[in-house]
Amino acid sequence: MNIAQWGGPQDDVAGISALVYLEHKQVPVIGHSSAMLAYHYDKAAFYAGAERDGLLVPSNTPGRYPKIVKFSNTTGSLGLTLSSVCNSKEQVDEQTKLLTSRNSGARVFVQDYIAGIECSAVVLEMGYEPIALSPLEYVFPKDTPSDHAFLTFENKFENVDKGIIQYAFTTDGRRKAAVQQAAVEAFRSAGMSPGGAWARVDMRIETATNRVYVLEVNPFPCIFCPIGNTFGDDLVAERTFPGGHVAIMDILVASHRIQHGVPATQYPTIASIHDQIATYYDKTSRTEPLELMIAENARSFHWAGSVLDLGCGTGYLGELLHAAGSRSEMVGVDLSPGMTAAASVQKYYRQPVNIEPIQDFIFRGAEGSYDHVACYSTLHFFDNPTCSAIIARMFMLARKSVSFEIDDLSPMYLEEFSKYADGRWSNWNNTCVGNRFPTPPSWKKVQDEYRYLYRSVHLHSEVHGRFFRYEKDCRDEQASLPLGGFAHVAMQTRP
């Protein structure tokens, strides 16, 4: 697979042409299409479309100053200087003439200058759902005039790199929500969803009104740049995103597969088989070490509050928590209607139970929606990238704890299972995903146990696995925030 990159009509790299070639050859590409990239280099078309979709974008109000004069078909603040902000028609005409003389093939755009805070948010597709990550604000020196507090070419690269201009995570809840909403809406308006994978949306928050204006949707965020870069997007990945860069890459791959229907072909078979065994499942499984370990976790850990049970099956976790006296509100998700018809699900879980793939459910969920998120005896149905994406999203949805178990399926087991399933469905060993997944900021790992789980009746093989549990670190100043919440700390440039 290839990850789409940059390059427009004015650049000396293939860019759009390369994507057209790959699309013609039907080479799978993760990220924006050639049409999406071409749209990015046509700011006039983007602004017109964004206005039709109800977004706030800078206009060109007659008689209103200051204005900003810039290229409309380039990127990277090319051509922007402090002189780009103009306070009269004469200055606008002079700046327009200057830009045109420098680049005869470029188009010039004049807009109202929005005095306020420069900010950005990376938008990442999770399945079909675009999610805005932690917004960043650019912090200019205190004595910077309002008409100089914007990202000129020099400011964006040299002054950020020198630490003269720094970053801060947005702390105000309303501002955060407004910026993230605008970013997602702009992502959609730019035609990036579905299939665009990711982008960085650049915006300005007007000081006088607190309204969020969209400047552009950049389809190639500065993530996976060389270590030590100061562009900001990598800081979001490193400091706020659960699983960091590896999880982001896994989400890109998993989302591409989901959008192209790769895993969905197995779901009817998985649901049908579990429907068939639902009536006797509990009788044969309740004495297995796997279930006994889940029972031990139900007794040993704190579960009060809302609990999202991914792959809830016959409702064993809910039954256990009820027996343990935990005041838990259970929310279940499972593929099998037969399994969820069990008495424990009907008695202990909020109705109706969600009958759908667990990744579809959690990818569209709101951050911090549940106190606890658990996933037992389920992750072996997913390949490595999808498993990683699910775990990352579990952290984003949980306020207090994340618990999951991963089957350590041997190569021999997987080979025999492939023969048994005859291509109808698959199992995967995601031990590597669990072992490499880093403990996210403001969380602590409280369980990492390798146990014997069960003996497969059909494959005559013993299966071991690993139990993980993470809890929000109450000593952390961000402990009350879901992952993706922020502390207002100006970030120092890295060596």
XYZ file of C-alpha atoms in Angstrom:
495
model
C 0.000 0.000 0.000
C 1.025 3.590 -0.542
C 0.328 6.645 1.596
C -0.648 9.644 -0.495
C 1.534 12.741 -0.237
C 1.811 16.301 -1.448
C 2.535 18.024 -4.734
C 0.426 20.506 -6.700
C 0.590 22.301 -10.049
C 3.223 24.766 -8.816
C 5.472 22.154 -7.146
C 8.410 20.291 -8.628
C 7.181 16.878 -7.432
C 4.697 14.580 -9.165
C 1.952 14.872 -6.534
C -1.404 14.900 -8.317
C 0.024 13.259 -11.426
C 1.539 10.437 -9.381
C -1.808 9.755 -7.713
C -3.595 9.748 -11.066
C -1.085 7.151 -12.282
C -1.523 4.951 -9.189
C -5.296 5.172 -9.453
C -5.123 4.210 -13.119
C -3.061 1.155 -12.140
C -5.534 0.397 -9.315
C -2.789 0.484 -6.707
C -4.286 0.737 -3.187
C -3.560 4.153 -1.690
C -4.106 5.133 1.934
C -5.059 8.770 2.047
C -6.351 11.419 -0.286
C -7.170 10.793 -3.914
C -5.858 12.864 -6.797
C -9.180 14.752 -6.841
C -8.871 15.561 -3.122
C -5.325 16.834 -3.599
C -6.310 18.955 -6.600
C -9.136 20.477 -4.566
C -6.634 21.420 -1.857
C -4.734 23.522 -4.402
C -7.898 25.394 -5.431
C -8.645 27.603 -2.438
C -11.381 29.540 -4.249
C -13.327 26.342 -4.880
C -12.770 25.165 -1.307
C -14.002 28.429 0.221
C -17.073 28.465 -2.009
C -17.887 24.884 -1.046
C -17.256 25.511 2.645
C -19.612 28.486 2.627
C -22.315 26.380 0.977
C -21.834 23.802 3.730
C -22.295 26.424 6.436
C -18.699 26.819 7.580
C -17.223 30.156 8.566
C -14.449 31.150 6.162
C -12.858 34.571 5.674
C -14.712 36.570 3.039
C -13.727 39.763 1.199
C -16.047 42.366 2.711
C -16.058 45.649 0.725
C -14.500 48.471 2.729
C -13.408 46.246 5.606
C -9.748 46.280 6.631
C -7.291 44.831 7.313
C -7.150 42.378 4.402
C -4.722 39.557 3.775
C -3.333 38.903 0.301
C -2.071 35.411 -0.507
C -1.684 32.786 -3.193
C -4.789 30.662 -3.696
C -3.142 27.640 -5.309
C -0.034 27.034 -3.187
C 0.665 25.660 0.306
C 3.000 26.118 3.253
C 2.324 29.862 3.667
C 4.306 30.418 0.497
C 4.527 34.130 -0.262
C 3.118 35.227 3.094
C 5.066 37.995 4.870
C 4.125 40.635 7.416
C 3.344 42.883 4.447
C 0.608 40.457 3.383
C -1.773 42.110 5.855
C -2.955 45.342 4.239
C -4.849 48.299 5.703
C -5.873 50.062 2.500
C -6.814 49.405 -1.104
C -3.485 50.809 -2.236
C -1.608 48.304 -0.080
C -3.791 45.463 -1.378
C -3.085 46.435 -4.991
C 0.641 46.732 -4.314
C 0.810 43.335 -2.581
C -1.235 41.682 -5.310
C 1.108 43.062 -7.959
C 4.132 41.864 -6.001
C 2.843 38.274 -5.695
C 1.850 38.135 -9.342
C 5.300 39.299 -10.424
C 6.961 36.587 -8.335
C 4.873 33.749 -9.722
C 3.075 34.330 -12.989
C 1.328 30.941 -12.810
C -0.114 31.451 -9.356
C -3.491 32.951 -8.503
C -3.900 35.632 -5.845
C -6.655 35.737 -3.259
C -7.795 38.659 -1.067
C -9.685 38.026 2.194
C -10.633 39.783 5.405
C -7.870 39.330 7.967
C -9.268 37.559 11.033
C -7.579 39.028 14.109
C -7.270 36.290 16.715
C -5.653 32.978 17.592
C -4.010 30.773 14.973
C -4.855 27.102 15.653
C -5.023 23.709 13.987
C -6.418 20.233 14.542
C -5.475 16.951 12.909
C -8.492 14.975 11.715
C -8.148 11.206 11.507
C -10.630 8.796 9.948
C -11.599 5.903 12.199
C -13.495 3.607 9.904
C -16.011 5.946 8.306
C -15.925 8.465 11.157
C -13.585 11.505 11.038
C -12.305 12.322 14.532
C -10.561 15.587 15.453
C -7.508 15.116 17.669
C -6.199 17.549 20.284
C -6.157 21.096 18.855
C -2.990 23.163 19.014
C -2.781 26.931 19.346
C 0.195 28.986 18.219
C 1.556 31.171 21.009
C 3.246 34.342 19.714
C 5.452 36.593 21.849
C 3.355 38.891 24.068
C 4.371 42.087 22.277
C 3.312 40.775 18.833
C 0.776 43.143 17.176
C -2.493 41.445 16.225
C -1.866 42.014 12.504
C 1.508 40.254 12.808
C 0.240 37.236 14.797
C -0.225 34.865 11.882
C 1.807 32.210 10.135
C 3.978 33.836 7.547
C 6.414 31.555 5.785
C 9.142 32.712 8.197
C 6.938 32.292 11.258
C 5.727 28.824 10.293
C 9.188 27.414 9.801
C 12.060 29.507 11.177
C 10.414 31.147 14.204
C 8.619 27.993 15.271
C 11.839 26.033 14.892
C 13.711 28.580 17.025
C 11.037 28.469 19.724
C 10.079 32.126 19.259
C 6.575 30.925 18.423
C 5.425 27.985 20.550
C 2.460 25.649 20.863
C -0.161 25.137 23.535
C -2.948 22.591 23.823
C -6.368 24.200 23.987
C -7.709 24.049 27.531
C -11.061 25.793 27.340
C -13.752 23.138 26.891
C -16.074 25.203 24.699
C -13.240 26.409 22.503
C -11.935 22.875 22.138
C -15.352 21.563 21.103
C -15.875 24.412 18.619
C -12.452 23.929 17.013
C -12.849 20.148 16.755
C -16.345 20.456 15.306
C -15.162 22.991 12.727
C -12.232 20.729 11.823
C -14.444 17.695 11.227
C -16.967 19.718 9.218
C -14.176 21.205 7.109
C -12.724 17.725 6.529
C -16.083 16.572 5.204
C -16.669 19.748 3.193
C -13.318 19.286 1.447
C -14.467 15.878 0.210
C -11.967 14.072 2.446
C -14.523 11.669 3.937
C -14.705 8.833 3.317
C -11.289 7.814 2.078
C -9.125 10.839 2.836
C -7.625 9.111 5.894
C -6.300 12.225 7.604
C -5.639 15.936 7.271
C -4.695 18.992 9.306
C -7.291 21.742 9.393
C -5.861 25.239 9.920
C -8.160 27.776 11.569
C -8.314 31.130 13.337
C -10.403 31.966 16.396
C -11.602 35.550 16.106
C -10.774 37.492 19.278
C -13.836 39.744 19.154
C -16.419 36.963 18.685
C -14.708 33.637 19.569
C -15.966 32.307 16.237
C -13.841 29.708 14.464
C -12.874 30.484 10.863
C -11.525 27.711 8.632
C -8.473 28.655 6.566
C -7.634 25.416 4.792
C -7.682 21.622 4.921
C -4.156 20.311 4.481
C -4.345 16.658 3.292
C -0.785 15.879 4.385
C -0.323 16.656 8.103
C 3.236 16.852 9.397
C 3.158 13.473 11.128
C 6.023 11.009 10.712
C 8.422 13.848 9.987
C 12.072 13.434 11.039
C 12.536 13.118 14.804
C 13.039 16.515 16.377
C 10.808 18.446 13.973
C 8.833 21.340 15.428
C 5.791 21.380 13.151
C 3.434 20.436 15.986
C 1.440 17.563 14.496
C 3.949 14.987 15.737
C 3.600 16.455 19.231
C -0.106 15.671 19.169
C 0.665 12.090 18.164
C 3.378 11.677 20.797
C 1.766 13.386 23.773
C -1.971 12.870 23.471
C -2.848 10.027 21.117
C -3.131 6.566 22.747
C -0.593 4.282 21.125
C 1.255 7.152 19.470
C 2.530 6.979 15.901
C 2.207 3.196 15.604
C -1.475 3.303 16.537
C -2.109 6.125 14.066
C -0.557 4.074 11.267
C -2.617 1.046 12.323
C -5.790 3.144 12.283
C -5.002 4.353 8.751
C -4.587 0.756 7.580
C -7.616 -0.545 9.507
C -9.853 2.258 8.247
C -8.805 1.638 4.644
C -9.691 -2.044 5.053
C -13.033 -1.233 6.665
C -13.958 1.239 3.920
C -13.189 -1.400 1.305
C -15.244 -4.078 3.083
C -12.326 -6.392 3.834
C -13.300 -7.626 7.333
C -17.069 -7.322 6.811
C -17.213 -10.466 4.666
C -16.538 -12.588 7.760
C -19.149 -11.046 10.054
C -22.193 -13.091 8.903
C -20.274 -16.325 9.471
C -19.019 -15.280 12.904
C -22.517 -14.195 13.947
C -24.130 -17.382 12.591
C -21.699 -19.719 14.338
C -22.160 -17.960 17.669
C -25.928 -17.978 17.210
C -25.715 -21.773 16.852
C -23.713 -22.294 20.051
C -25.500 -19.641 22.118
C -27.865 -22.050 23.910
C -25.079 -24.169 25.397
C -22.165 -21.706 25.385
C -22.339 -20.886 29.095
C -22.554 -24.531 30.149
C -19.316 -25.411 28.396
C -17.304 -22.264 29.117
C -18.029 -21.100 32.660
C -15.439 -23.428 34.244
C -12.657 -22.525 31.811
C -9.670 -20.620 33.303
C -10.491 -17.715 30.934
C -13.907 -17.186 32.520
C -12.508 -17.723 36.001
C -9.939 -15.000 35.367
C -12.662 -12.625 34.176
C -14.556 -13.434 37.369
C -11.436 -12.641 39.410
C -11.111 -9.271 37.649
C -14.774 -8.504 38.293
C -14.212 -9.022 42.021
C -10.802 -7.391 42.299
C -11.173 -4.142 40.368
C -13.382 -1.078 40.599
C -16.232 -1.108 38.034
C -18.825 1.325 39.413
C -20.383 3.573 36.777
C -20.990 2.975 33.084
C -19.276 -0.073 31.540
C -18.936 -0.586 27.782
C -18.617 -4.337 27.209
C -17.226 -4.965 23.717
C -18.039 -8.473 22.531
C -20.437 -8.914 25.448
C -21.633 -12.349 24.295
C -24.047 -13.872 26.806
C -23.487 -11.097 29.343
C -21.044 -12.872 31.632
C -19.241 -9.697 32.712
C -22.499 -7.967 33.591
C -23.641 -10.976 35.581
C -20.344 -11.097 37.464
C -20.386 -7.400 38.304
C -23.969 -7.680 39.568
C -22.994 -10.638 41.755
C -20.034 -8.676 43.099
C -22.363 -5.832 44.127
C -20.902 -3.346 41.672
C -23.221 -0.479 40.760
C -22.536 -0.761 37.030
C -24.616 0.349 34.064
C -23.787 -2.151 31.353
C -23.714 -1.248 27.638
C -23.185 -4.240 25.373
C -21.966 -4.621 21.791
C -21.852 -7.937 19.939
C -22.311 -9.439 16.465
C -24.533 -12.328 17.541
C -28.259 -11.811 18.222
C -28.381 -15.365 19.598
C -25.694 -14.713 22.216
C -27.212 -11.405 23.322
C -30.627 -13.060 23.757
C -29.209 -14.731 26.870
C -30.939 -14.036 30.171
C -27.947 -12.194 31.679
C -27.844 -9.715 28.793
C -31.565 -9.083 29.035
C -31.381 -8.650 32.810
C -28.170 -6.706 33.399
C -27.553 -4.709 30.198
C -29.138 -1.551 28.865
C -31.596 -2.405 26.123
C -31.484 -2.663 23.234
C -28.032 -4.184 22.988
C -25.996 -2.967 20.014
C -25.793 -5.742 17.380
C -22.902 -4.664 15.164
C -19.112 -4.914 14.767
C -17.460 -3.447 17.845
C -15.126 -1.194 15.836
C -18.068 0.384 14.024
C -19.674 1.195 17.358
C -16.650 2.647 19.119
C -15.292 4.586 16.145
C -18.387 6.783 16.113
C -18.558 7.091 19.921
C -17.877 10.331 21.776
C -14.666 10.686 23.766
C -14.995 10.034 27.479
C -18.428 8.426 27.056
C -17.937 5.583 29.558
C -16.303 5.102 32.928
C -14.937 1.679 31.986
C -14.345 -0.066 28.644
C -13.719 -3.819 28.544
C -13.107 -6.350 25.772
C -12.662 -10.000 26.751
C -12.342 -13.037 24.456
C -12.962 -10.983 21.318
C -9.805 -9.376 19.928
C -8.628 -12.576 18.211
C -11.288 -11.917 15.537
C -9.303 -8.890 14.291
C -6.038 -8.480 12.423
C -3.151 -6.603 14.064
C -3.906 -3.095 12.711
C -7.603 -3.308 13.574
C -6.847 -4.654 17.049
C -4.455 -1.754 17.666
C -7.058 0.725 16.413
C -9.704 -0.756 18.716
C -7.431 -0.541 21.773
C -6.525 3.062 20.971
C -10.191 3.984 20.680
C -10.997 2.179 23.950
C -8.678 4.585 25.757
C -10.312 7.558 24.080
C -13.790 6.455 25.177
C -12.888 5.539 28.774
C -12.814 7.881 31.755
C -11.532 5.494 34.436
C -10.342 2.100 33.160
C -9.575 -0.022 30.101
C -9.484 -3.835 30.338
C -8.862 -6.401 27.618
C -7.533 -9.883 27.016
C -5.534 -11.204 24.048
C -5.299 -14.868 23.045
C -1.737 -15.994 22.325
C -2.593 -18.269 19.413
C 0.294 -20.447 18.269
C 1.230 -20.807 14.583
C 0.048 -24.409 14.742
C -3.322 -23.320 16.157
C -3.763 -20.685 13.459
C -2.857 -23.172 10.741
C -5.329 -25.751 12.040
C -8.004 -23.102 12.531
C -7.583 -21.949 8.939
C -8.280 -25.507 7.779
C -11.241 -25.832 10.147
C -12.789 -22.495 9.115
C -12.156 -23.169 5.421
C -11.752 -19.465 4.626
C -15.098 -18.443 6.149
C -13.507 -16.521 9.015
C -10.100 -15.993 10.591
C -8.333 -15.760 13.925
C -5.231 -13.681 14.665
C -2.588 -13.558 17.355
C -2.491 -9.968 18.627
C -0.021 -10.566 21.444
C 2.492 -8.306 19.696
C -0.078 -5.489 19.676
C -0.758 -5.757 23.404
C 2.922 -6.028 24.302
C 4.050 -3.032 22.268
C 1.107 -0.739 23.097
C 2.580 1.994 25.311
C 0.838 3.154 28.468
C -0.856 6.417 27.413
C -0.179 9.673 29.276
C -2.184 10.014 32.520
C -2.823 6.245 32.650
C -1.121 3.466 34.615
C -0.968 -0.258 33.877
C -2.345 -2.237 36.821
C -2.545 -5.702 35.246
C -0.349 -7.585 32.805
C -0.787 -11.323 33.436
C -0.081 -14.274 31.188
C -2.438 -17.188 31.904
C -3.640 -20.505 30.573
C -7.089 -19.788 29.112
C -8.744 -22.876 27.640
C -8.362 -26.017 25.583
C -9.893 -25.857 22.116
C -12.361 -28.704 21.675
C -12.201 -28.673 17.882
C -8.466 -28.109 17.473
C -7.277 -30.054 20.535
C -4.890 -27.279 21.458
C -4.215 -25.417 24.699
C -4.470 -21.636 24.469
C -2.748 -19.139 26.727
C -3.265 -15.410 26.766
C -2.544 -12.103 28.429
C -4.834 -9.929 30.539
C -4.322 -6.156 30.539
C -5.929 -3.455 32.653
C -5.165 0.255 32.736
C -6.563 2.849 35.096
C -6.549 6.625 35.017
C -3.740 7.911 37.224
C -5.444 10.080 39.847
C -2.122 11.706 40.665
C -1.932 13.135 37.148
C -3.222 16.653 36.704
C -5.144 15.514 33.609
C -6.685 12.479 35.306
C -10.205 13.871 35.124
C -9.978 14.431 31.363
C -10.490 11.832 28.629
C -7.436 11.174 26.506
C -7.437 13.982 24.003
C -7.969 16.522 26.801
C -5.117 18.950 27.184
C -2.956 20.856 29.607
C -2.168 24.451 28.644
C 1.603 24.117 28.443
C 3.748 25.953 25.918
C 5.932 23.242 24.391
C 9.635 23.792 24.188
C 11.285 22.936 20.909
C 13.107 19.642 20.958
C 16.831 19.343 20.339
